[in-house]
Amino acid sequence: MIRFPFLEEAGLSAAFISDKSDGDCSIRPEAEGTARRLLDPLGIDIDLVYRLRQVHGNHILDTKRFPALMGREKDYPEADGMITTEPGTALGISVADCAPVILFDPEAQVLAALHAGREGTLCNIAGKAVNLLVRDYACSVASIKALIGPCAGVCCYEVSESCAAQWQDQGLPRQGRYLDLGQANQSQLETAGLIRHNIVVVPHCTVCGDLFFSYRSGEISNRNLVVVML
């Protein structure tokens, strides 16, 4: 488990990502025990962690709209982002090369967790979330803290020419056919109004590093779990 002190020092009760040594923490039923063993020592009940069936889009839900129940994959709502204003609420995002993006306004006490892969980034899920926080939750772009977690780095995230062209059309950073997922989301957050020193990008590539599960490295089913708690 790797903790995110930037977010915990800002006021979150917990902020971390599981790693390979913690085991598969996907939403598959057979992974429930692994996630429970990870979270129980922290006093977090996996049955009360809000999770999603992530579909590589930019749909964002308020946690008041669905139950936080661990179960079969079809029990989870389809979306790629969650927002909560309820103290003690934990949000869980599953990743294995896609970028987890966490937004926290310590003044308004609002927390958002996003799954930003290639498609979600093309759909500007990070910018959309900031706009929602400001418009619907009385947040200020001056006070929102953001963390972009471990994801596929520009060193390894090679895509087809057509995908790279889509990225270029959106003005997102790349090096030829290699996409820069972390910097793309940082750019979108800054465009939405966030202050650069309030954004942290974790500089760890999940593909060429050996700390995290990576879809591109052949770990098709296993997932790392990001948990953040208000």
mmCIF file of N, CA and C in Angstrom, residues 102-199:
data_model
loop_
_atom_site.group_PDB
_atom_site.id
_atom_site.type_symbol
_atom_site.label_atom_id
_atom_site.label_comp_id
_atom_site.label_asym_id
_atom_site.label_seq_id
_atom_site.Cartn_x
_atom_site.Cartn_y
_atom_site.Cartn_z
ATOM 1 N N ILE A 102 -7.975 12.320 -7.971
ATOM 2 C CA ILE A 102 -8.686 12.650 -6.737
ATOM 3 C C ILE A 102 -8.755 14.167 -6.598
ATOM 4 N N LEU A 103 -9.946 14.664 -6.309
ATOM 5 C CA LEU A 103 -10.168 16.089 -6.075
ATOM 6 C C LEU A 103 -10.742 16.268 -4.672
ATOM 7 N N PHE A 104 -10.175 17.188 -3.916
ATOM 8 C CA PHE A 104 -10.632 17.411 -2.541
ATOM 9 C C PHE A 104 -10.602 18.895 -2.225
ATOM 10 N N ASP A 105 -11.741 19.419 -1.804
ATOM 11 C CA ASP A 105 -11.824 20.805 -1.349
ATOM 12 C C ASP A 105 -11.938 20.791 0.171
ATOM 13 N N PRO A 106 -10.858 21.082 0.881
ATOM 14 C CA PRO A 106 -10.903 21.036 2.347
ATOM 15 C C PRO A 106 -11.779 22.119 2.961
ATOM 16 N N GLU A 107 -12.032 23.186 2.230
ATOM 17 C CA GLU A 107 -12.891 24.246 2.744
ATOM 18 C C GLU A 107 -14.363 23.838 2.669
ATOM 19 N N ALA A 108 -14.774 23.318 1.515
ATOM 20 C CA ALA A 108 -16.172 22.908 1.328
ATOM 21 C C ALA A 108 -16.429 21.494 1.827
ATOM 22 N N GLN A 109 -15.347 20.732 2.108
ATOM 23 C CA GLN A 109 -15.449 19.336 2.528
ATOM 24 C C GLN A 109 -16.205 18.514 1.479
ATOM 25 N N VAL A 110 -15.676 18.547 0.278
ATOM 26 C CA VAL A 110 -16.220 17.783 -0.846
ATOM 27 C C VAL A 110 -15.085 16.964 -1.448
ATOM 28 N N LEU A 111 -15.385 15.704 -1.762
ATOM 29 C CA LEU A 111 -14.382 14.775 -2.273
ATOM 30 C C LEU A 111 -14.881 14.116 -3.549
ATOM 31 N N ALA A 112 -14.011 14.026 -4.552
ATOM 32 C CA ALA A 112 -14.344 13.338 -5.799
ATOM 33 C C ALA A 112 -13.232 12.364 -6.153
ATOM 34 N N ALA A 113 -13.619 11.217 -6.703
ATOM 35 C CA ALA A 113 -12.663 10.221 -7.176
ATOM 36 C C ALA A 113 -13.035 9.849 -8.602
ATOM 37 N N LEU A 114 -12.040 9.876 -9.499
ATOM 38 C CA LEU A 114 -12.286 9.673 -10.921
ATOM 39 C C LEU A 114 -11.385 8.589 -11.492
ATOM 40 N N HIS A 115 -11.904 7.909 -12.509
ATOM 41 C CA HIS A 115 -11.146 6.938 -13.293
ATOM 42 C C HIS A 115 -10.920 7.558 -14.666
ATOM 43 N N ALA A 116 -9.673 7.958 -14.943
ATOM 44 C CA ALA A 116 -9.370 8.686 -16.176
ATOM 45 C C ALA A 116 -8.405 7.892 -17.047
ATOM 46 N N GLY A 117 -8.968 7.074 -17.927
ATOM 47 C CA GLY A 117 -8.162 6.387 -18.920
ATOM 48 C C GLY A 117 -8.068 7.227 -20.180
ATOM 49 N N ARG A 118 -7.681 6.592 -21.286
ATOM 50 C CA ARG A 118 -7.553 7.336 -22.540
ATOM 51 C C ARG A 118 -8.875 7.959 -22.958
ATOM 52 N N GLU A 119 -9.952 7.171 -22.906
ATOM 53 C CA GLU A 119 -11.253 7.682 -23.346
ATOM 54 C C GLU A 119 -11.807 8.719 -22.371
ATOM 55 N N GLY A 120 -11.669 8.443 -21.085
ATOM 56 C CA GLY A 120 -12.152 9.404 -20.100
ATOM 57 C C GLY A 120 -11.413 10.726 -20.177
ATOM 58 N N THR A 121 -10.126 10.652 -20.481
ATOM 59 C CA THR A 121 -9.343 11.874 -20.627
ATOM 60 C C THR A 121 -9.758 12.624 -21.886
ATOM 61 N N LEU A 122 -9.991 11.898 -22.973
ATOM 62 C CA LEU A 122 -10.495 12.542 -24.190
ATOM 63 C C LEU A 122 -11.832 13.233 -23.931
ATOM 64 N N CYS A 123 -12.628 12.655 -23.022
ATOM 65 C CA CYS A 123 -13.924 13.247 -22.652
ATOM 66 C C CYS A 123 -13.784 14.307 -21.561
ATOM 67 N N ASN A 124 -12.538 14.570 -21.141
ATOM 68 C CA ASN A 124 -12.257 15.605 -20.135
ATOM 69 C C ASN A 124 -12.999 15.364 -18.826
ATOM 70 N N ILE A 125 -12.912 14.137 -18.309
ATOM 71 C CA ILE A 125 -13.608 13.833 -17.059
ATOM 72 C C ILE A 125 -13.080 14.684 -15.904
ATOM 73 N N ALA A 126 -11.783 14.981 -15.898
ATOM 74 C CA ALA A 126 -11.222 15.786 -14.809
ATOM 75 C C ALA A 126 -11.780 17.209 -14.832
ATOM 76 N N GLY A 127 -11.804 17.808 -16.017
ATOM 77 C CA GLY A 127 -12.355 19.155 -16.131
ATOM 78 C C GLY A 127 -13.833 19.196 -15.813
ATOM 79 N N LYS A 128 -14.552 18.163 -16.253
ATOM 80 C CA LYS A 128 -15.988 18.088 -15.964
ATOM 81 C C LYS A 128 -16.224 18.023 -14.460
ATOM 82 N N ALA A 129 -15.416 17.231 -13.765
ATOM 83 C CA ALA A 129 -15.584 17.092 -12.316
ATOM 84 C C ALA A 129 -15.347 18.421 -11.602
ATOM 85 N N VAL A 130 -14.316 19.146 -12.000
ATOM 86 C CA VAL A 130 -14.057 20.449 -11.389
ATOM 87 C C VAL A 130 -15.249 21.378 -11.593
ATOM 88 N N ASN A 131 -15.772 21.393 -12.800
ATOM 89 C CA ASN A 131 -16.926 22.255 -13.088
ATOM 90 C C ASN A 131 -18.135 21.880 -12.231
ATOM 91 N N LEU A 132 -18.347 20.565 -12.022
ATOM 92 C CA LEU A 132 -19.445 20.116 -11.169
ATOM 93 C C LEU A 132 -19.237 20.560 -9.724
ATOM 94 N N LEU A 133 -18.007 20.427 -9.239
ATOM 95 C CA LEU A 133 -17.723 20.808 -7.854
ATOM 96 C C LEU A 133 -17.991 22.292 -7.624
ATOM 97 N N VAL A 134 -17.610 23.100 -8.594
ATOM 98 C CA VAL A 134 -17.812 24.546 -8.461
ATOM 99 C C VAL A 134 -19.286 24.906 -8.611
ATOM 100 N N ARG A 135 -19.936 24.310 -9.601
ATOM 101 C CA ARG A 135 -21.324 24.683 -9.909
ATOM 102 C C ARG A 135 -22.329 24.153 -8.891
ATOM 103 N N ASP A 136 -22.151 22.887 -8.486
ATOM 104 C CA ASP A 136 -23.183 22.229 -7.680
ATOM 105 C C ASP A 136 -22.820 22.028 -6.213
ATOM 106 N N TYR A 137 -21.545 22.210 -5.845
ATOM 107 C CA TYR A 137 -21.126 21.889 -4.486
ATOM 108 C C TYR A 137 -20.441 23.059 -3.774
ATOM 109 N N ALA A 138 -20.534 24.242 -4.344
ATOM 110 C CA ALA A 138 -19.992 25.459 -3.722
ATOM 111 C C ALA A 138 -18.493 25.378 -3.448
ATOM 112 N N CYS A 139 -17.773 24.653 -4.309
ATOM 113 C CA CYS A 139 -16.322 24.578 -4.179
ATOM 114 C C CYS A 139 -15.671 25.761 -4.891
ATOM 115 N N SER A 140 -14.427 26.026 -4.528
ATOM 116 C CA SER A 140 -13.643 27.074 -5.171
ATOM 117 C C SER A 140 -12.432 26.449 -5.847
ATOM 118 N N VAL A 141 -12.154 26.852 -7.080
ATOM 119 C CA VAL A 141 -10.984 26.306 -7.774
ATOM 120 C C VAL A 141 -9.701 26.674 -7.035
ATOM 121 N N ALA A 142 -9.737 27.729 -6.247
ATOM 122 C CA ALA A 142 -8.547 28.148 -5.509
ATOM 123 C C ALA A 142 -8.222 27.218 -4.347
ATOM 124 N N SER A 143 -9.209 26.469 -3.877
ATOM 125 C CA SER A 143 -8.983 25.617 -2.705
ATOM 126 C C SER A 143 -8.979 24.125 -3.020
ATOM 127 N N ILE A 144 -9.350 23.733 -4.229
ATOM 128 C CA ILE A 144 -9.386 22.309 -4.579
ATOM 129 C C ILE A 144 -7.971 21.760 -4.706
ATOM 130 N N LYS A 145 -7.715 20.668 -4.005
ATOM 131 C CA LYS A 145 -6.457 19.929 -4.118
ATOM 132 C C LYS A 145 -6.689 18.750 -5.064
ATOM 133 N N ALA A 146 -5.704 18.453 -5.903
ATOM 134 C CA ALA A 146 -5.851 17.352 -6.858
ATOM 135 C C ALA A 146 -4.625 16.460 -6.833
ATOM 136 N N LEU A 147 -4.872 15.157 -6.929
ATOM 137 C CA LEU A 147 -3.787 14.191 -7.056
ATOM 138 C C LEU A 147 -4.088 13.264 -8.220
ATOM 139 N N ILE A 148 -3.109 13.108 -9.097
ATOM 140 C CA ILE A 148 -3.191 12.164 -10.210
ATOM 141 C C ILE A 148 -2.265 11.012 -9.862
ATOM 142 N N GLY A 149 -2.841 9.839 -9.646
ATOM 143 C CA GLY A 149 -2.083 8.712 -9.135
ATOM 144 C C GLY A 149 -1.295 7.961 -10.186
ATOM 145 N N PRO A 150 -0.638 6.873 -9.773
ATOM 146 C CA PRO A 150 0.167 6.079 -10.692
ATOM 147 C C PRO A 150 -0.645 5.602 -11.891
ATOM 148 N N CYS A 151 -0.047 5.710 -13.070
ATOM 149 C CA CYS A 151 -0.729 5.310 -14.305
ATOM 150 C C CYS A 151 0.324 4.996 -15.360
ATOM 151 N N ALA A 152 -0.111 4.576 -16.531
ATOM 152 C CA ALA A 152 0.811 4.333 -17.635
ATOM 153 C C ALA A 152 1.513 5.631 -18.004
ATOM 154 N N GLY A 153 2.839 5.594 -18.069
ATOM 155 C CA GLY A 153 3.604 6.794 -18.362
ATOM 156 C C GLY A 153 3.810 6.999 -19.853
ATOM 157 N N VAL A 154 4.265 8.195 -20.192
ATOM 158 C CA VAL A 154 4.530 8.502 -21.599
ATOM 159 C C VAL A 154 5.638 7.611 -22.146
ATOM 160 N N CYS A 155 6.429 7.027 -21.260
ATOM 161 C CA CYS A 155 7.490 6.105 -21.669
ATOM 162 C C CYS A 155 6.940 4.812 -22.262
ATOM 163 N N CYS A 156 5.710 4.451 -21.893
ATOM 164 C CA CYS A 156 5.168 3.138 -22.251
ATOM 165 C C CYS A 156 3.796 3.160 -22.909
ATOM 166 N N TYR A 157 3.089 4.282 -22.856
ATOM 167 C CA TYR A 157 1.692 4.293 -23.305
ATOM 168 C C TYR A 157 1.612 4.536 -24.811
ATOM 169 N N GLU A 158 1.985 3.516 -25.581
ATOM 170 C CA GLU A 158 1.954 3.605 -27.044
ATOM 171 C C GLU A 158 0.571 3.221 -27.566
ATOM 172 N N VAL A 159 0.064 3.999 -28.514
ATOM 173 C CA VAL A 159 -1.251 3.747 -29.102
ATOM 174 C C VAL A 159 -1.141 3.799 -30.623
ATOM 175 N N SER A 160 -2.256 3.529 -31.285
ATOM 176 C CA SER A 160 -2.282 3.575 -32.744
ATOM 177 C C SER A 160 -2.174 5.017 -33.240
ATOM 178 N N GLU A 161 -1.895 5.155 -34.520
ATOM 179 C CA GLU A 161 -1.820 6.496 -35.118
ATOM 180 C C GLU A 161 -3.151 7.231 -34.982
ATOM 181 N N SER A 162 -4.253 6.497 -35.148
ATOM 182 C CA SER A 162 -5.567 7.150 -35.066
ATOM 183 C C SER A 162 -5.849 7.641 -33.648
ATOM 184 N N CYS A 163 -5.468 6.847 -32.645
ATOM 185 C CA CYS A 163 -5.653 7.285 -31.252
ATOM 186 C C CYS A 163 -4.773 8.489 -30.939
ATOM 187 N N ALA A 164 -3.542 8.459 -31.430
ATOM 188 C CA ALA A 164 -2.637 9.583 -31.212
ATOM 189 C C ALA A 164 -3.177 10.843 -31.879
ATOM 190 N N ALA A 165 -3.806 10.669 -33.042
ATOM 191 C CA ALA A 165 -4.387 11.818 -33.748
ATOM 192 C C ALA A 165 -5.541 12.415 -32.955
ATOM 193 N N GLN A 166 -6.367 11.556 -32.338
ATOM 194 C CA GLN A 166 -7.452 12.050 -31.481
ATOM 195 C C GLN A 166 -6.887 12.872 -30.329
ATOM 196 N N TRP A 167 -5.818 12.368 -29.748
ATOM 197 C CA TRP A 167 -5.155 13.058 -28.637
ATOM 198 C C TRP A 167 -4.662 14.430 -29.099
ATOM 199 N N GLN A 168 -4.039 14.439 -30.284
ATOM 200 C CA GLN A 168 -3.517 15.693 -30.826
ATOM 201 C C GLN A 168 -4.646 16.682 -31.103
ATOM 202 N N ASP A 169 -5.756 16.179 -31.622
ATOM 203 C CA ASP A 169 -6.895 17.054 -31.924
ATOM 204 C C ASP A 169 -7.415 17.761 -30.676
ATOM 205 N N GLN A 170 -7.267 17.110 -29.519
ATOM 206 C CA GLN A 170 -7.715 17.704 -28.256
ATOM 207 C C GLN A 170 -6.633 18.574 -27.605
ATOM 208 N N GLY A 171 -5.468 18.630 -28.250
ATOM 209 C CA GLY A 171 -4.374 19.422 -27.696
ATOM 210 C C GLY A 171 -3.742 18.809 -26.467
ATOM 211 N N LEU A 172 -3.836 17.484 -26.343
ATOM 212 C CA LEU A 172 -3.306 16.799 -25.164
ATOM 213 C C LEU A 172 -1.854 16.388 -25.391
ATOM 214 N N PRO A 173 -1.031 16.375 -24.337
ATOM 215 C CA PRO A 173 0.402 16.098 -24.488
ATOM 216 C C PRO A 173 0.690 14.655 -24.877
ATOM 217 N N ARG A 174 1.639 14.509 -25.785
ATOM 218 C CA ARG A 174 2.076 13.192 -26.245
ATOM 219 C C ARG A 174 3.474 13.332 -26.819
ATOM 220 N N GLN A 175 4.103 12.194 -27.049
ATOM 221 C CA GLN A 175 5.379 12.145 -27.756
ATOM 222 C C GLN A 175 5.222 11.146 -28.887
ATOM 223 N N GLY A 176 4.858 11.640 -30.062
ATOM 224 C CA GLY A 176 4.555 10.748 -31.168
ATOM 225 C C GLY A 176 3.310 9.939 -30.853
ATOM 226 N N ARG A 177 3.460 8.613 -30.844
ATOM 227 C CA ARG A 177 2.332 7.730 -30.535
ATOM 228 C C ARG A 177 2.255 7.385 -29.053
ATOM 229 N N TYR A 178 3.052 8.046 -28.233
ATOM 230 C CA TYR A 178 3.069 7.771 -26.794
ATOM 231 C C TYR A 178 2.312 8.878 -26.060
ATOM 232 N N LEU A 179 1.266 8.488 -25.350
ATOM 233 C CA LEU A 179 0.413 9.459 -24.665
ATOM 234 C C LEU A 179 0.928 9.755 -23.259
ATOM 235 N N ASP A 180 0.746 10.991 -22.833
ATOM 236 C CA ASP A 180 1.124 11.398 -21.479
ATOM 237 C C ASP A 180 -0.155 11.595 -20.662
ATOM 238 N N LEU A 181 -0.613 10.510 -20.069
ATOM 239 C CA LEU A 181 -1.891 10.505 -19.363
ATOM 240 C C LEU A 181 -1.881 11.433 -18.146
ATOM 241 N N GLY A 182 -0.800 11.367 -17.377
ATOM 242 C CA GLY A 182 -0.726 12.197 -16.181
ATOM 243 C C GLY A 182 -0.724 13.680 -16.503
ATOM 244 N N GLN A 183 0.123 14.077 -17.438
ATOM 245 C CA GLN A 183 0.206 15.489 -17.795
ATOM 246 C C GLN A 183 -1.057 15.971 -18.498
ATOM 247 N N ALA A 184 -1.711 15.083 -19.244
ATOM 248 C CA ALA A 184 -2.962 15.465 -19.909
ATOM 249 C C ALA A 184 -4.017 15.841 -18.880
ATOM 250 N N ASN A 185 -4.134 15.033 -17.833
ATOM 251 C CA ASN A 185 -5.122 15.342 -16.798
ATOM 252 C C ASN A 185 -4.720 16.577 -15.998
ATOM 253 N N GLN A 186 -3.427 16.760 -15.775
ATOM 254 C CA GLN A 186 -2.986 17.981 -15.099
ATOM 255 C C GLN A 186 -3.360 19.201 -15.934
ATOM 256 N N SER A 187 -3.134 19.126 -17.231
ATOM 257 C CA SER A 187 -3.475 20.238 -18.118
ATOM 258 C C SER A 187 -4.968 20.553 -18.071
ATOM 259 N N GLN A 188 -5.792 19.503 -18.062
ATOM 260 C CA GLN A 188 -7.241 19.718 -18.013
ATOM 261 C C GLN A 188 -7.670 20.332 -16.685
ATOM 262 N N LEU A 189 -7.025 19.929 -15.609
ATOM 263 C CA LEU A 189 -7.342 20.514 -14.301
ATOM 264 C C LEU A 189 -6.957 21.991 -14.257
ATOM 265 N N GLU A 190 -5.808 22.309 -14.819
ATOM 266 C CA GLU A 190 -5.383 23.710 -14.843
ATOM 267 C C GLU A 190 -6.297 24.545 -15.734
ATOM 268 N N THR A 191 -6.705 23.979 -16.861
ATOM 269 C CA THR A 191 -7.628 24.687 -17.746
ATOM 270 C C THR A 191 -8.952 24.962 -17.036
ATOM 271 N N ALA A 192 -9.353 24.028 -16.157
ATOM 272 C CA ALA A 192 -10.599 24.200 -15.397
ATOM 273 C C ALA A 192 -10.449 25.208 -14.262
ATOM 274 N N GLY A 193 -9.214 25.664 -14.016
ATOM 275 C CA GLY A 193 -9.009 26.717 -13.032
ATOM 276 C C GLY A 193 -8.180 26.370 -11.816
ATOM 277 N N LEU A 194 -7.766 25.086 -11.680
ATOM 278 C CA LEU A 194 -6.981 24.720 -10.505
ATOM 279 C C LEU A 194 -5.598 25.364 -10.547
ATOM 280 N N ILE A 195 -5.065 25.635 -9.371
ATOM 281 C CA ILE A 195 -3.744 26.234 -9.240
ATOM 282 C C ILE A 195 -2.698 25.127 -9.324
ATOM 283 N N ARG A 196 -1.642 25.376 -10.088
ATOM 284 C CA ARG A 196 -0.657 24.322 -10.335
ATOM 285 C C ARG A 196 -0.079 23.741 -9.050
ATOM 286 N N HIS A 197 0.225 24.583 -8.059
ATOM 287 C CA HIS A 197 0.840 24.037 -6.845
ATOM 288 C C HIS A 197 -0.150 23.235 -6.001
ATOM 289 N N ASN A 198 -1.422 23.227 -6.385
ATOM 290 C CA ASN A 198 -2.415 22.390 -5.707
ATOM 291 C C ASN A 198 -2.638 21.062 -6.424
ATOM 292 N N ILE A 199 -1.808 20.771 -7.423
ATOM 293 C CA ILE A 199 -1.926 19.527 -8.188
ATOM 294 C C ILE A 199 -0.648 18.713 -8.020
#
